[in-house]
Amino acid sequence: MIGGGQLARMTHQASIGLGLPLRIMVGSPTDSAALVSPHTHLGDPHTRADITGFAAGCEVVTVDHELVDLETLADLDRAGTAVRPSAAALTFATDKAHQRTELAAAGLPLPDHRITTERDATIAAADTLGWPVVVKTARGGYDGRGVWILDDRPALDAFLDDVGEPHPTLVVEELVPLECELAVLVARGPDGHQVTYPVVESVQVGGICRETIVPARVAPEVAAEATRVAAEVAAVVDAVGILAVELFWDGQRITVNEVATRPHNSGHWTIEGAVTSQFANHLRAVAGLPLGATDALAPAVVMANVLGHHDGRTPVDHLAGALSVPGASVHLYGKSPRPGRKLGHVTVLADSVDTARARARAAAAALGDPVPESP
Amino acid sequence: MIGGGQLARMTHQASIGLGLPLRIMVGSPTDSAALVSPHTHLGDPHTRADITGFAAGCEVVTVDHELVDLETLADLDRAGTAVRPSAAALTFATDKAHQRTELAAAGLPLPDHRITTERDATIAAADTLGWPVVVKTARGGYDGRGVWILDDRPALDAFLDDVGEPHPTLVVEELVPLECELAVLVARGPDGHQVTYPVVESVQVGGICRETIVPARVAPEVAAEATRVAAEVAAVVDAVGILAVELFWDGQRITVNEVATRPHNSGHWTIEGAVTSQFANHLRAVAGLPLGATDALAPAVVMANVLGHHDGRTPVDHLAGALSVPGASVHLYGKSPRPGRKLGHVTVLADSVDTARARARAAAAALGDPVPESP
């Protein structure tokens, strides 16, 4: 696995059960995964020699993030080391213009959008789509970065001045009037067999996921449509491993927001809350093993992220407060605290969303920034 | 944690979530836990210098097995490094004569027994208790080793000739006519607060646990009595961490069979099957953190051990067969295969014991020795 963040850390945890030897390429000995795995190698994911050196002797290579030199991955695959997901699949996550173009071509429901590469076209697109308008850089964004909501023409002008020349490739998009955000995880094997997790509701604040609510509080037919769309996206992307599809629900229509070709924050609840965790299923898919059942284990599961508190507290010093909350399962990532940084998460299973949510929030608030009130 | 077996391996897995830095003293770099943890130190658990060197800088010391130099542990504790469970508590597991004497003094129900230190007394005890008789060495036994069932006086004579002089301390005990074996796990904090897991049924073959069935198939009042006895044992032992109490049920009476002062095979089902796993609760207890809920997450949970197959197969090569069983969660320990050796386990949650059991057996049989049919 290339990348040593919390996703690699939790994948290592899952690999212990399966007895699969997992080697991890980390950027630093203090990376989240490096603190808990004995099989880490230092390397830079943009340096060809580091990747090929790391991959030597691996039967299959996967990633914990998409910011990897994809050309090297494609070459590795051609030279006989399986890369799962493939460089082509990873491009759906690294290039939003490519993703929009391919998903549109496959007839998948998307927000109305234009892809632009020059100033005049960008302004024309925004005028057509209406204000406020969403502008995303095709490359380099994640966790709300690389996405701007611009209220009017002067704001767009200022943004474009700021970006400067050459004009990057942008996705200019209608602002969908959200009822809620949904996410669907799909695990897909190299043979194309895929299984889908229950539809979850993702509570975002400032572009960052704060809570995942399972099941999503939408009508069964909305959940069914979300599942159908996500399954189709997985087939179009031709992903192997976990694919996370983030969706908008505006009360009328499901549209695709983002696609991640790896385990995802919206699937952390599966560690305790589902028969097979997303990390175990990612490993199973990537290793070509049978995929595991995705059913939830309780009527309600809520995951709350632990974000760095503004008082700079170290979450591990506040475990007692979190663990005194009934049913709270705590996951800390071993990262140094910084206000707003994702330092861990808490999952709670319960008979109702309200109970699970109150408990998850209480435990997360002991460890980090309190989760803001939201519907 | 002193000891690098599968219990340490699974405790490491639990420590990742809690973000607690766990250092493990292993006997070899190929020990089960050494394969998955970056924080291992080589050392011999019977060598004082190894233990004290390892413990330097630890806030609290615990064990994955009881075969540790207890004098050194007691000295460590006196010198200010918390040892949990204490050397005194560990003695309940390492010395069966001590355990029987102390539990009897506390009024706990035990099989009728005598503690003997010379030949004539042993023979007299057996004659009084009746044949067949159970003979256990006070020290050194585990997993059915150190326990003999002797049919008659000639068998006892042969046994005593074999043991030779000096006559070891023995526990001579009535053979309880079993309806089934039960086990109860208790997690106990340094403040004496304790929580109890659901009563499980332990299916033993040749003194080795093959399956754990949750809940135990006994009447509610029998389960309640088992829980009461286990909770009292935990208080008498004054354990900190997980305590496993193995019990006999003969259709009339619950009696105490064995006591283990650490996470235990009969609690492996808790990883997927309970709100808090025994490994997480062991760490929480030992670290003085609040204990987690012990409720089961499904109407039935069955764990089947993976024992080395006589064909010498390596379980990890047979994962595909095991993972094709619906709902099978596989845990492999990374140990080299040897017929009869515990190499892993499988857990299945289901709506009925029969379904869970059929699946757990099928998955375990793909990986190792088939579980024999039993009631």
XYZ file of C-alpha atoms in Angstrom:
750
model
C 0.000 0.000 0.000
C 1.405 3.336 -1.039
C 0.736 6.011 1.576
C 0.960 5.791 5.351
C -2.012 7.778 6.608
C -4.905 6.634 8.764
C -6.360 4.559 5.935
C -3.153 2.524 5.758
C -3.145 2.326 9.557
C -6.624 0.808 9.614
C -5.839 -1.401 6.622
C -2.873 -2.777 8.588
C -5.234 -3.523 11.447
C -7.486 -5.485 9.064
C -4.519 -7.301 7.491
C -3.554 -8.749 10.886
C -6.741 -10.806 11.025
C -6.459 -12.036 7.468
C -2.798 -12.927 7.979
C -1.926 -11.112 4.739
C 1.546 -9.547 4.895
C 1.034 -5.846 4.149
C 3.999 -3.654 3.218
C 3.403 0.092 3.476
C 5.286 2.930 1.781
C 5.271 5.896 4.149
C 6.525 9.435 3.756
C 7.875 9.662 7.293
C 8.520 7.395 10.291
C 5.878 9.373 12.182
C 3.123 8.665 9.650
C -0.019 7.215 11.173
C 0.597 3.724 9.754
C 4.347 3.752 10.466
C 3.580 3.933 14.191
C 1.792 0.588 14.201
C 3.253 -1.529 11.367
C 6.661 -3.215 11.286
C 6.658 -3.414 7.461
C 7.068 0.170 6.368
C 9.450 1.613 3.777
C 10.211 5.299 3.363
C 9.430 6.678 -0.062
C 7.992 9.544 -2.054
C 4.832 8.677 -4.027
C 5.851 11.036 -6.843
C 9.297 9.476 -7.343
C 9.451 6.597 -9.816
C 12.471 4.900 -8.237
C 10.852 4.938 -4.794
C 7.674 3.322 -6.095
C 9.381 0.665 -8.182
C 11.845 -0.117 -5.381
C 9.000 -0.444 -2.905
C 6.884 -2.561 -5.240
C 9.663 -5.055 -5.953
C 8.564 -8.311 -4.368
C 4.967 -7.176 -3.865
C 2.329 -9.378 -5.457
C -0.110 -6.516 -5.743
C 0.123 -2.774 -5.149
C -2.671 -0.579 -3.805
C -2.896 2.948 -2.399
C -4.198 4.831 0.626
C -4.423 8.059 -1.386
C -4.554 8.982 -5.063
C -1.676 11.464 -5.146
C 0.756 8.954 -6.593
C 2.712 9.071 -9.849
C 0.132 7.298 -12.008
C 2.467 6.795 -14.957
C 4.754 4.698 -12.796
C 1.775 2.681 -11.548
C 0.642 2.056 -15.138
C 4.165 0.923 -16.070
C 4.342 -1.377 -13.036
C 1.090 -2.994 -14.048
C 2.291 -3.481 -17.627
C 5.495 -5.027 -16.265
C 3.496 -7.634 -14.349
C 2.896 -6.289 -10.826
C -0.850 -6.023 -10.384
C -1.896 -2.467 -9.467
C -5.362 -2.350 -7.883
C -7.092 -0.019 -8.432
C -5.458 0.648 -11.806
C -3.932 3.982 -12.786
C -6.920 4.452 -15.114
C -9.348 3.985 -12.220
C -7.331 6.310 -9.982
C -7.624 9.038 -12.631
C -11.338 9.287 -11.817
C -10.328 10.544 -8.394
C -7.358 12.699 -9.385
C -8.947 14.444 -12.363
C -12.440 15.828 -11.795
C -12.796 16.901 -15.420
C -12.055 13.362 -16.579
C -14.492 11.984 -14.001
C -17.301 14.356 -15.059
C -16.707 13.636 -18.750
C -16.647 9.857 -18.382
C -19.594 9.634 -16.008
C -21.644 11.962 -18.234
C -20.801 9.816 -21.267
C -22.085 6.773 -19.351
C -25.372 8.563 -18.714
C -24.911 8.931 -14.961
C -26.764 11.771 -13.199
C -24.471 14.727 -12.509
C -24.964 18.326 -11.481
C -25.166 20.571 -14.555
C -21.594 21.570 -15.316
C -19.083 22.834 -17.865
C -15.403 22.047 -18.164
C -13.404 25.147 -18.983
C -9.800 25.924 -19.779
C -9.974 29.663 -20.362
C -11.343 32.769 -18.657
C -14.102 33.715 -21.063
C -15.531 30.212 -21.116
C -15.463 30.070 -17.314
C -17.379 33.334 -17.025
C -19.889 32.250 -19.667
C -20.418 28.922 -17.910
C -21.061 30.626 -14.575
C -23.537 33.047 -16.164
C -25.384 30.125 -17.740
C -25.446 27.962 -14.606
C -26.502 30.832 -12.343
C -25.227 32.255 -9.081
C -23.889 31.216 -6.661
C -21.748 28.863 -8.735
C -19.368 26.069 -7.766
C -15.852 26.094 -9.205
C -13.471 23.159 -8.772
C -9.945 22.710 -9.990
C -9.774 19.481 -11.985
C -6.681 18.346 -10.078
C -5.267 18.538 -6.574
C -8.352 18.988 -4.386
C -9.564 16.915 -1.464
C -11.473 17.413 1.816
C -13.067 20.593 0.583
C -9.832 22.004 -0.778
C -9.902 22.919 -4.472
C -13.617 23.762 -4.309
C -15.008 27.302 -4.220
C -18.560 28.586 -3.982
C -18.661 31.999 -5.640
C -21.596 34.322 -5.077
C -21.367 36.649 -8.050
C -19.384 37.876 -11.013
C -17.007 40.093 -8.989
C -16.176 37.104 -6.766
C -15.446 34.994 -9.848
C -13.268 37.735 -11.340
C -11.300 37.982 -8.099
C -10.936 34.204 -8.023
C -9.662 34.085 -11.608
C -7.231 36.929 -10.964
C -5.981 35.017 -7.985
C -5.564 31.773 -9.923
C -3.687 33.645 -12.672
C -2.381 32.265 -15.946
C -2.195 29.695 -17.351
C -5.886 29.155 -16.626
C -6.191 25.706 -15.012
C -8.778 23.175 -16.134
C -11.882 23.896 -14.077
C -15.200 22.206 -13.486
C -17.836 24.936 -13.248
C -20.984 23.537 -11.716
C -24.468 24.452 -10.536
C -24.803 24.717 -6.755
C -27.161 21.861 -5.896
C -29.721 22.915 -3.236
C -28.983 20.087 -0.840
C -31.426 18.168 1.244
C -28.530 15.984 2.335
C -25.329 14.360 1.185
C -25.213 10.605 0.776
C -22.365 8.182 0.241
C -22.265 4.620 -0.997
C -19.294 2.300 -0.686
C -18.776 -0.406 -3.261
C -16.212 -3.193 -2.943
C -15.235 -4.628 -6.315
C -13.014 -7.567 -7.152
C -10.679 -7.989 -10.116
C -13.344 -10.163 -11.767
C -15.866 -7.316 -11.642
C -17.945 -8.897 -8.888
C -19.101 -6.175 -6.531
C -20.942 -5.729 -3.244
C -22.524 -2.519 -1.959
C -22.717 -1.190 1.595
C -25.860 0.432 3.015
C -26.402 4.050 1.925
C -25.095 6.485 4.508
C -25.729 10.130 5.183
C -22.686 12.309 5.358
C -22.832 15.450 7.471
C -20.345 17.936 6.055
C -19.257 21.193 7.645
C -17.038 23.467 5.589
C -16.377 20.681 3.097
C -15.147 18.309 5.793
C -17.074 15.222 6.863
C -18.017 15.500 10.540
C -20.481 12.623 10.897
C -21.718 9.576 9.023
C -25.252 8.421 9.807
C -26.305 4.857 8.973
C -28.830 4.285 7.579
C -29.296 7.539 5.675
C -32.557 9.255 6.617
C -34.083 9.130 3.142
C -36.974 7.172 1.623
C -36.227 3.584 0.562
C -36.587 4.480 -3.129
C -34.019 7.266 -2.749
C -31.606 4.829 -1.099
C -32.252 2.338 -3.896
C -31.491 4.967 -6.538
C -28.291 5.977 -4.709
C -27.229 2.333 -4.623
C -27.990 1.876 -8.317
C -25.994 4.980 -9.278
C -23.007 3.982 -7.115
C -22.960 0.460 -8.541
C -22.958 1.901 -12.070
C -20.183 4.340 -11.196
C -18.079 1.436 -9.898
C -18.565 -0.417 -13.160
C -17.672 2.655 -15.257
C -14.593 3.395 -13.150
C -13.671 -0.310 -13.338
C -12.339 -0.011 -9.795
C -10.765 -2.842 -7.809
C -10.959 -2.483 -4.048
C -13.192 -0.002 -2.253
C -14.827 2.762 -4.259
C -16.646 5.536 -2.404
C -19.288 7.503 -4.283
C -20.420 10.739 -2.665
C -23.844 11.854 -3.814
C -26.112 14.893 -3.590
C -29.807 14.540 -2.795
C -31.825 17.694 -3.487
C -35.232 16.226 -2.726
C -35.805 15.404 -6.400
C -32.708 13.888 -7.854
C -29.572 11.970 -6.937
C -26.414 13.353 -8.553
C -22.789 12.265 -8.242
C -20.571 14.633 -6.261
C -17.186 12.919 -5.834
C -15.575 9.546 -6.425
C -12.754 8.094 -4.281
C -10.997 4.919 -5.386
C -9.892 3.687 -1.947
C -11.258 3.176 1.577
C -13.014 6.353 2.616
C -14.000 8.347 5.693
C -17.666 7.635 4.944
C -16.904 3.927 5.482
C -15.151 4.058 8.853
C -18.408 3.018 10.537
C -18.026 -0.418 8.925
C -15.189 -1.431 11.298
C -17.647 -2.064 14.128
C -20.898 -1.512 12.311
C -20.816 -3.945 9.383
C -20.177 -7.669 9.027
C -17.049 -6.920 6.971
C -15.162 -3.643 7.350
C -14.266 -1.566 4.306
C -10.596 -2.203 5.097
C -11.007 -5.978 5.145
C -13.024 -5.838 1.935
C -10.445 -3.584 0.304
C -7.750 -6.154 1.078
C -9.971 -9.033 0.003
C -10.795 -7.315 -3.305
C -7.219 -6.301 -4.027
C -5.949 -9.820 -3.201
C -8.597 -11.415 -5.410
C -10.308 -13.110 -2.454
C -14.090 -13.503 -2.038
C -15.757 -10.315 -0.809
C -17.441 -10.196 2.586
C -21.007 -9.365 3.576
C -21.771 -5.658 3.922
C -24.833 -5.731 6.207
C -25.025 -3.368 9.153
C -24.956 -4.992 12.603
C -27.331 -2.593 14.347
C -30.439 -0.563 13.488
C -28.352 2.619 13.681
C -24.641 3.360 13.444
C -23.102 6.819 13.732
C -19.485 7.768 13.161
C -18.183 11.148 14.304
C -14.781 12.411 13.243
C -12.393 13.679 15.886
C -10.994 16.969 14.624
C -8.155 18.763 16.405
C -9.456 20.998 19.196
C -8.475 24.662 19.165
C -7.009 24.173 22.657
C -4.418 21.839 21.077
C -5.306 18.861 23.303
C -3.834 15.443 22.545
C -6.785 13.054 22.118
C -5.094 10.064 23.791
C -4.890 12.088 27.024
C -8.689 12.403 26.972
C -9.580 8.769 26.351
C -11.217 8.401 29.753
C -13.877 10.953 28.841
C -14.604 9.354 25.492
C -14.651 5.773 26.779
C -17.080 6.638 29.552
C -19.711 7.158 26.830
C -21.725 3.910 26.521
C -20.835 1.917 23.422
C -18.225 4.350 22.092
C -15.545 2.672 19.960
C -12.607 5.040 19.630
C -10.064 5.109 16.809
C -7.107 7.440 17.176
C -4.636 7.882 14.353
C -1.505 8.826 16.309
C -1.234 12.151 14.482
C 0.114 15.279 16.163
C -2.783 17.548 17.071
C -3.508 20.656 15.020
C -6.820 22.562 15.128
C -9.190 21.104 12.526
C -6.952 18.151 11.610
C -8.596 14.714 11.430
C -7.081 12.923 14.431
C -9.462 10.019 14.822
C -13.071 8.961 14.869
C -15.669 7.412 17.144
C -18.332 4.875 16.181
C -21.457 4.012 18.149
C -24.046 1.313 17.392
C -27.515 1.771 18.842
C -31.202 1.102 18.345
C -31.874 4.598 17.045
C -29.974 7.239 15.101
C -30.671 9.795 17.822
C -29.062 7.673 20.550
C -26.093 6.672 18.412
C -25.576 10.241 17.306
C -25.745 11.790 20.771
C -23.207 9.261 22.037
C -20.835 9.576 19.092
C -20.880 13.365 19.374
C -20.276 13.257 23.133
C -17.297 10.928 22.778
C -15.813 12.897 19.867
C -16.207 16.131 21.820
C -14.151 14.699 24.694
C -11.295 14.029 22.277
C -11.407 17.035 19.974
C -13.413 19.872 18.492
C -17.128 19.556 19.399
C -19.277 18.552 16.410
C -21.475 21.548 15.519
C -25.224 21.090 15.871
C -26.874 20.302 12.544
C -30.072 18.591 11.431
C 2.867 -6.898 27.366
C 5.140 -9.816 28.141
C 4.687 -12.621 25.610
C 4.310 -12.405 21.841
C 1.691 -15.045 21.007
C -1.671 -14.613 19.330
C -3.111 -12.883 22.393
C -0.454 -10.177 22.110
C -1.061 -10.040 18.353
C -4.775 -9.347 18.860
C -4.055 -6.963 21.735
C -1.795 -4.989 19.370
C -4.671 -4.847 16.904
C -6.918 -3.404 19.645
C -4.248 -0.943 20.774
C -4.147 0.629 17.289
C -7.704 1.902 17.663
C -7.172 3.226 21.175
C -3.933 4.910 20.134
C -2.198 3.409 23.183
C 1.475 2.664 22.475
C 1.922 -1.044 23.223
C 5.422 -2.487 23.661
C 5.645 -6.281 23.431
C 8.349 -8.599 24.784
C 8.649 -11.533 22.382
C 10.724 -14.691 22.523
C 11.530 -14.668 18.826
C 11.206 -12.358 15.806
C 8.823 -14.911 14.295
C 6.396 -14.816 17.223
C 2.815 -14.125 16.217
C 2.839 -10.567 17.587
C 6.333 -9.756 16.311
C 5.083 -10.178 12.751
C 2.611 -7.313 13.068
C 3.953 -4.882 15.677
C 6.862 -2.442 15.286
C 7.379 -2.198 19.044
C 8.761 -5.583 20.025
C 11.754 -6.413 22.191
C 13.388 -9.817 22.433
C 13.478 -11.288 25.908
C 13.028 -14.374 28.052
C 10.086 -14.198 30.483
C 12.019 -16.221 33.074
C 15.064 -13.907 33.073
C 14.929 -11.029 35.544
C 17.218 -8.720 33.555
C 15.146 -9.180 30.402
C 11.921 -8.303 32.188
C 13.288 -5.294 34.032
C 15.059 -4.017 30.911
C 11.869 -4.381 28.909
C 9.713 -2.764 31.562
C 11.928 0.309 31.893
C 9.912 3.218 30.570
C 6.612 1.282 30.578
C 3.828 2.858 32.576
C 2.158 -0.463 33.186
C 3.138 -4.077 32.500
C 0.750 -6.864 31.553
C 1.120 -10.386 30.124
C -0.178 -12.572 27.304
C 0.632 -15.718 29.274
C 1.285 -16.587 32.914
C 4.617 -18.357 32.514
C 6.611 -15.337 33.631
C 9.014 -14.956 36.551
C 6.461 -13.767 39.101
C 9.031 -12.697 41.669
C 10.432 -10.182 39.229
C 6.918 -8.913 38.487
C 6.227 -8.493 42.199
C 9.497 -6.574 42.608
C 8.697 -4.354 39.628
C 5.346 -3.484 41.155
C 6.948 -2.686 44.516
C 9.473 -0.475 42.715
C 6.664 1.585 41.158
C 5.870 0.083 37.741
C 2.243 -1.039 37.876
C 1.913 -4.751 37.062
C -1.628 -5.665 36.013
C -2.702 -8.331 36.784
C -0.465 -8.537 39.859
C 1.906 -11.433 40.558
C -0.503 -12.527 43.288
C -3.392 -12.680 40.804
C -1.261 -14.537 38.238
C -0.532 -17.192 40.872
C -4.169 -18.294 40.619
C -3.426 -19.359 37.056
C 0.070 -20.766 37.567
C -0.626 -22.769 40.716
C -3.763 -24.911 40.655
C -3.312 -25.978 44.291
C -3.225 -22.330 45.375
C -6.254 -21.596 43.199
C -8.275 -24.498 44.652
C -7.319 -23.599 48.216
C -8.164 -19.921 47.893
C -11.424 -20.411 46.011
C -12.527 -23.097 48.473
C -11.750 -20.759 51.391
C -13.946 -18.122 49.731
C -16.817 -20.618 49.566
C -16.859 -20.939 45.788
C -18.263 -24.167 44.265
C -15.481 -26.527 43.198
C -15.311 -30.177 42.200
C -14.536 -32.348 45.233
C -10.739 -32.489 45.424
C -7.657 -33.105 47.568
C -4.255 -31.506 47.314
C -1.510 -34.064 47.770
C 2.250 -33.994 47.981
C 3.036 -37.682 48.539
C 2.142 -41.035 47.016
C 0.061 -42.540 49.811
C -2.083 -39.434 50.122
C -2.642 -39.354 46.362
C -3.788 -42.970 46.318
C -6.031 -42.433 49.331
C -7.564 -39.334 47.707
C -8.313 -41.220 44.499
C -9.892 -44.087 46.408
C -12.093 -41.639 48.292
C -13.118 -39.587 45.227
C -13.853 -42.671 43.132
C -12.809 -43.852 39.680
C -12.101 -42.583 37.086
C -10.261 -39.766 38.861
C -8.745 -36.530 37.585
C -5.137 -35.738 38.482
C -3.574 -32.361 37.725
C -0.088 -31.091 38.407
C -0.347 -27.880 40.398
C 2.095 -26.114 38.073
C 2.949 -26.045 34.378
C -0.248 -27.240 32.699
C -2.337 -25.543 30.028
C -4.546 -26.506 27.061
C -5.172 -29.965 28.479
C -1.532 -30.588 29.316
C -0.827 -31.392 32.943
C -4.244 -33.057 33.335
C -4.810 -36.834 33.401
C -7.972 -38.863 33.683
C -7.058 -42.195 35.299
C -9.453 -45.126 35.158
C -8.251 -47.297 38.030
C -5.614 -47.980 40.628
C -3.136 -49.641 38.212
C -3.353 -46.575 35.936
C -2.655 -44.293 38.902
C 0.285 -46.465 40.003
C 1.736 -46.312 36.492
C 1.236 -42.555 36.428
C 2.978 -42.079 39.779
C 5.872 -44.324 38.729
C 6.185 -42.228 35.598
C 6.163 -38.942 37.514
C 8.794 -40.287 39.909
C 10.238 -38.593 42.961
C 10.037 -36.015 44.361
C 6.255 -36.326 44.221
C 4.946 -33.047 42.740
C 2.063 -31.157 44.278
C -1.073 -32.609 42.716
C -4.731 -31.720 42.660
C -6.696 -34.969 42.785
C -10.276 -34.344 41.763
C -13.603 -36.055 41.125
C -14.436 -36.458 37.422
C -17.474 -34.216 36.969
C -20.101 -35.865 34.699
C -20.364 -32.992 32.255
C -23.466 -31.718 30.587
C -21.332 -28.949 29.093
C -18.449 -26.630 29.790
C -19.129 -22.935 30.229
C -16.862 -19.921 30.372
C -17.376 -16.410 31.639
C -15.081 -13.486 30.927
C -14.814 -10.680 33.437
C -13.025 -7.388 32.784
C -11.885 -5.720 35.999
C -10.293 -2.335 36.541
C -7.678 -1.347 39.126
C -10.496 0.210 41.201
C -12.309 -3.146 41.402
C -15.071 -2.121 39.019
C -15.922 -5.075 36.817
C -18.090 -5.987 33.823
C -19.090 -9.490 32.740
C -19.511 -10.897 29.227
C -22.385 -13.208 28.276
C -21.928 -16.838 29.384
C -20.503 -18.967 26.574
C -20.392 -22.675 25.949
C -16.983 -24.096 25.285
C -16.744 -27.230 23.154
C -13.557 -29.072 24.145
C -12.019 -32.011 22.347
C -9.054 -33.676 24.011
C -8.696 -30.782 26.426
C -8.443 -28.233 23.610
C -11.153 -25.685 22.896
C -12.549 -26.232 19.401
C -15.621 -24.003 19.470
C -17.226 -21.289 21.547
C -21.000 -20.966 21.335
C -22.702 -17.724 22.377
C -25.053 -17.719 24.133
C -24.486 -20.964 26.044
C -27.379 -23.396 25.572
C -28.354 -23.540 29.243
C -31.344 -22.255 31.202
C -31.268 -18.566 32.211
C -30.865 -19.467 35.897
C -27.822 -21.597 35.084
C -26.299 -18.703 33.129
C -27.071 -16.382 36.035
C -25.348 -18.728 38.487
C -22.310 -19.011 36.189
C -22.125 -15.224 36.005
C -22.404 -14.889 39.777
C -19.641 -17.441 40.382
C -17.316 -15.836 37.809
C -17.838 -12.374 39.268
C -16.989 -13.710 42.735
C -13.901 -15.472 41.417
C -12.724 -12.192 39.861
C -13.113 -10.453 43.193
C -11.237 -13.201 45.087
C -8.426 -13.255 42.517
C -8.357 -9.442 42.615
C -7.532 -9.488 38.921
C -6.952 -6.426 36.775
C -7.636 -6.880 33.074
C -9.487 -9.831 31.594
C -10.144 -12.856 33.773
C -11.555 -16.006 32.178
C -13.372 -18.483 34.396
C -13.974 -21.932 32.913
C -16.846 -23.765 34.547
C -18.380 -27.239 34.611
C -22.130 -27.746 34.384
C -23.256 -31.254 35.318
C -26.972 -30.599 35.111
C -27.167 -29.866 38.856
C -24.305 -27.664 39.839
C -21.857 -25.102 38.487
C -18.273 -25.716 39.600
C -15.076 -23.840 38.776
C -12.696 -25.666 36.441
C -9.883 -23.257 35.541
C -9.016 -19.597 35.927
C -6.956 -17.587 33.416
C -5.797 -14.079 34.279
C -5.539 -12.682 30.732
C -7.491 -12.562 27.458
C -8.617 -16.067 26.641
C -9.581 -18.276 23.718
C -13.154 -18.414 25.018
C -13.347 -14.642 24.436
C -12.129 -14.427 20.838
C -15.751 -14.185 19.683
C -15.914 -10.722 21.272
C -13.770 -9.139 18.525
C -16.694 -9.117 16.094
C -19.447 -10.362 18.373
C -19.474 -7.919 21.296
C -19.637 -4.136 21.615
C -16.157 -4.128 23.170
C -13.652 -6.899 22.461
C -11.865 -8.667 25.300
C -8.585 -7.241 23.977
C -9.841 -3.648 24.051
C -11.283 -4.184 27.534
C -8.033 -5.768 28.723
C -6.136 -2.665 27.589
C -8.772 -0.358 29.038
C -8.674 -2.157 32.400
C -4.894 -2.312 32.553
C -4.589 1.373 31.598
C -7.164 2.382 34.219
C -9.638 3.595 31.588
C -13.434 3.110 31.757
C -14.500 -0.399 30.729
C -16.608 -0.948 27.625
C -20.002 -2.585 27.155
C -19.954 -6.371 26.872
C -23.270 -7.027 25.067
C -23.352 -9.432 22.143
C -24.165 -7.886 18.752
C -26.171 -10.798 17.342
C -28.581 -13.456 18.623
C -25.875 -16.101 18.061
C -22.098 -15.974 17.722
C -19.887 -19.000 17.155
C -16.102 -19.090 17.152
C -14.258 -22.112 15.777
C -10.542 -22.547 16.301
C -8.329 -23.284 13.303
C -6.057 -26.155 14.290
C -3.195 -27.291 12.076
C -4.376 -29.806 9.475
C -2.583 -33.163 9.294
C -1.815 -32.398 5.627
C 0.393 -29.530 6.833
C -1.470 -26.876 4.837
C -0.693 -23.198 5.414
C -4.010 -21.530 6.311
C -3.314 -18.271 4.460
C -3.153 -20.252 1.207
C -6.714 -21.414 1.813
C -8.295 -18.052 2.627
C -10.472 -18.127 -0.493
C -12.323 -21.201 0.763
C -12.888 -19.749 4.216
C -13.920 -16.291 3.008
C -16.486 -17.736 0.618
C -18.496 -18.792 3.692
C -21.117 -16.077 4.358
C -20.255 -13.871 7.316
C -16.988 -15.632 8.197
C -14.476 -13.356 9.942
C -11.069 -14.998 9.782
C -8.174 -14.445 12.187
C -4.853 -16.046 11.347
C -1.953 -15.865 13.759
C 0.963 -16.124 11.318
C 2.279 -19.264 13.046
C 4.004 -22.029 11.129
C 1.604 -24.924 10.612
C 1.908 -28.069 12.709
C -0.854 -30.667 13.075
C -3.081 -29.741 16.019
C -1.453 -26.348 16.647
C -3.792 -23.352 17.129
C -3.179 -21.331 13.961
C -6.185 -19.045 13.978
C -9.915 -18.837 14.494
C -13.101 -17.950 12.653
C -16.092 -16.071 14.043
C -19.600 -15.964 12.585
C -22.582 -13.910 13.765
C -26.041 -15.172 12.829
C -29.667 -15.337 13.889
C -29.320 -18.883 15.226
C -26.598 -20.976 16.809
C -27.089 -23.670 14.181
C -26.440 -21.306 11.282
C -23.498 -19.605 12.971
C -22.020 -22.951 13.922
C -22.355 -24.560 10.496
C -20.661 -21.550 8.914
C -17.868 -21.253 11.471
C -17.101 -24.966 11.132
C -17.102 -24.787 7.330
C -14.716 -21.836 7.270
C -12.410 -23.374 9.905
C -12.347 -26.647 7.969
C -11.131 -24.838 4.847
C -8.170 -23.500 6.811
C -7.246 -26.409 9.057
C -8.321 -29.585 10.777
C -12.091 -30.133 10.455
C -13.939 -29.595 13.733
C -15.242 -32.997 14.903
C -19.004 -33.407 15.130
C -20.248 -32.960 18.680
C -23.559 -32.030 20.322
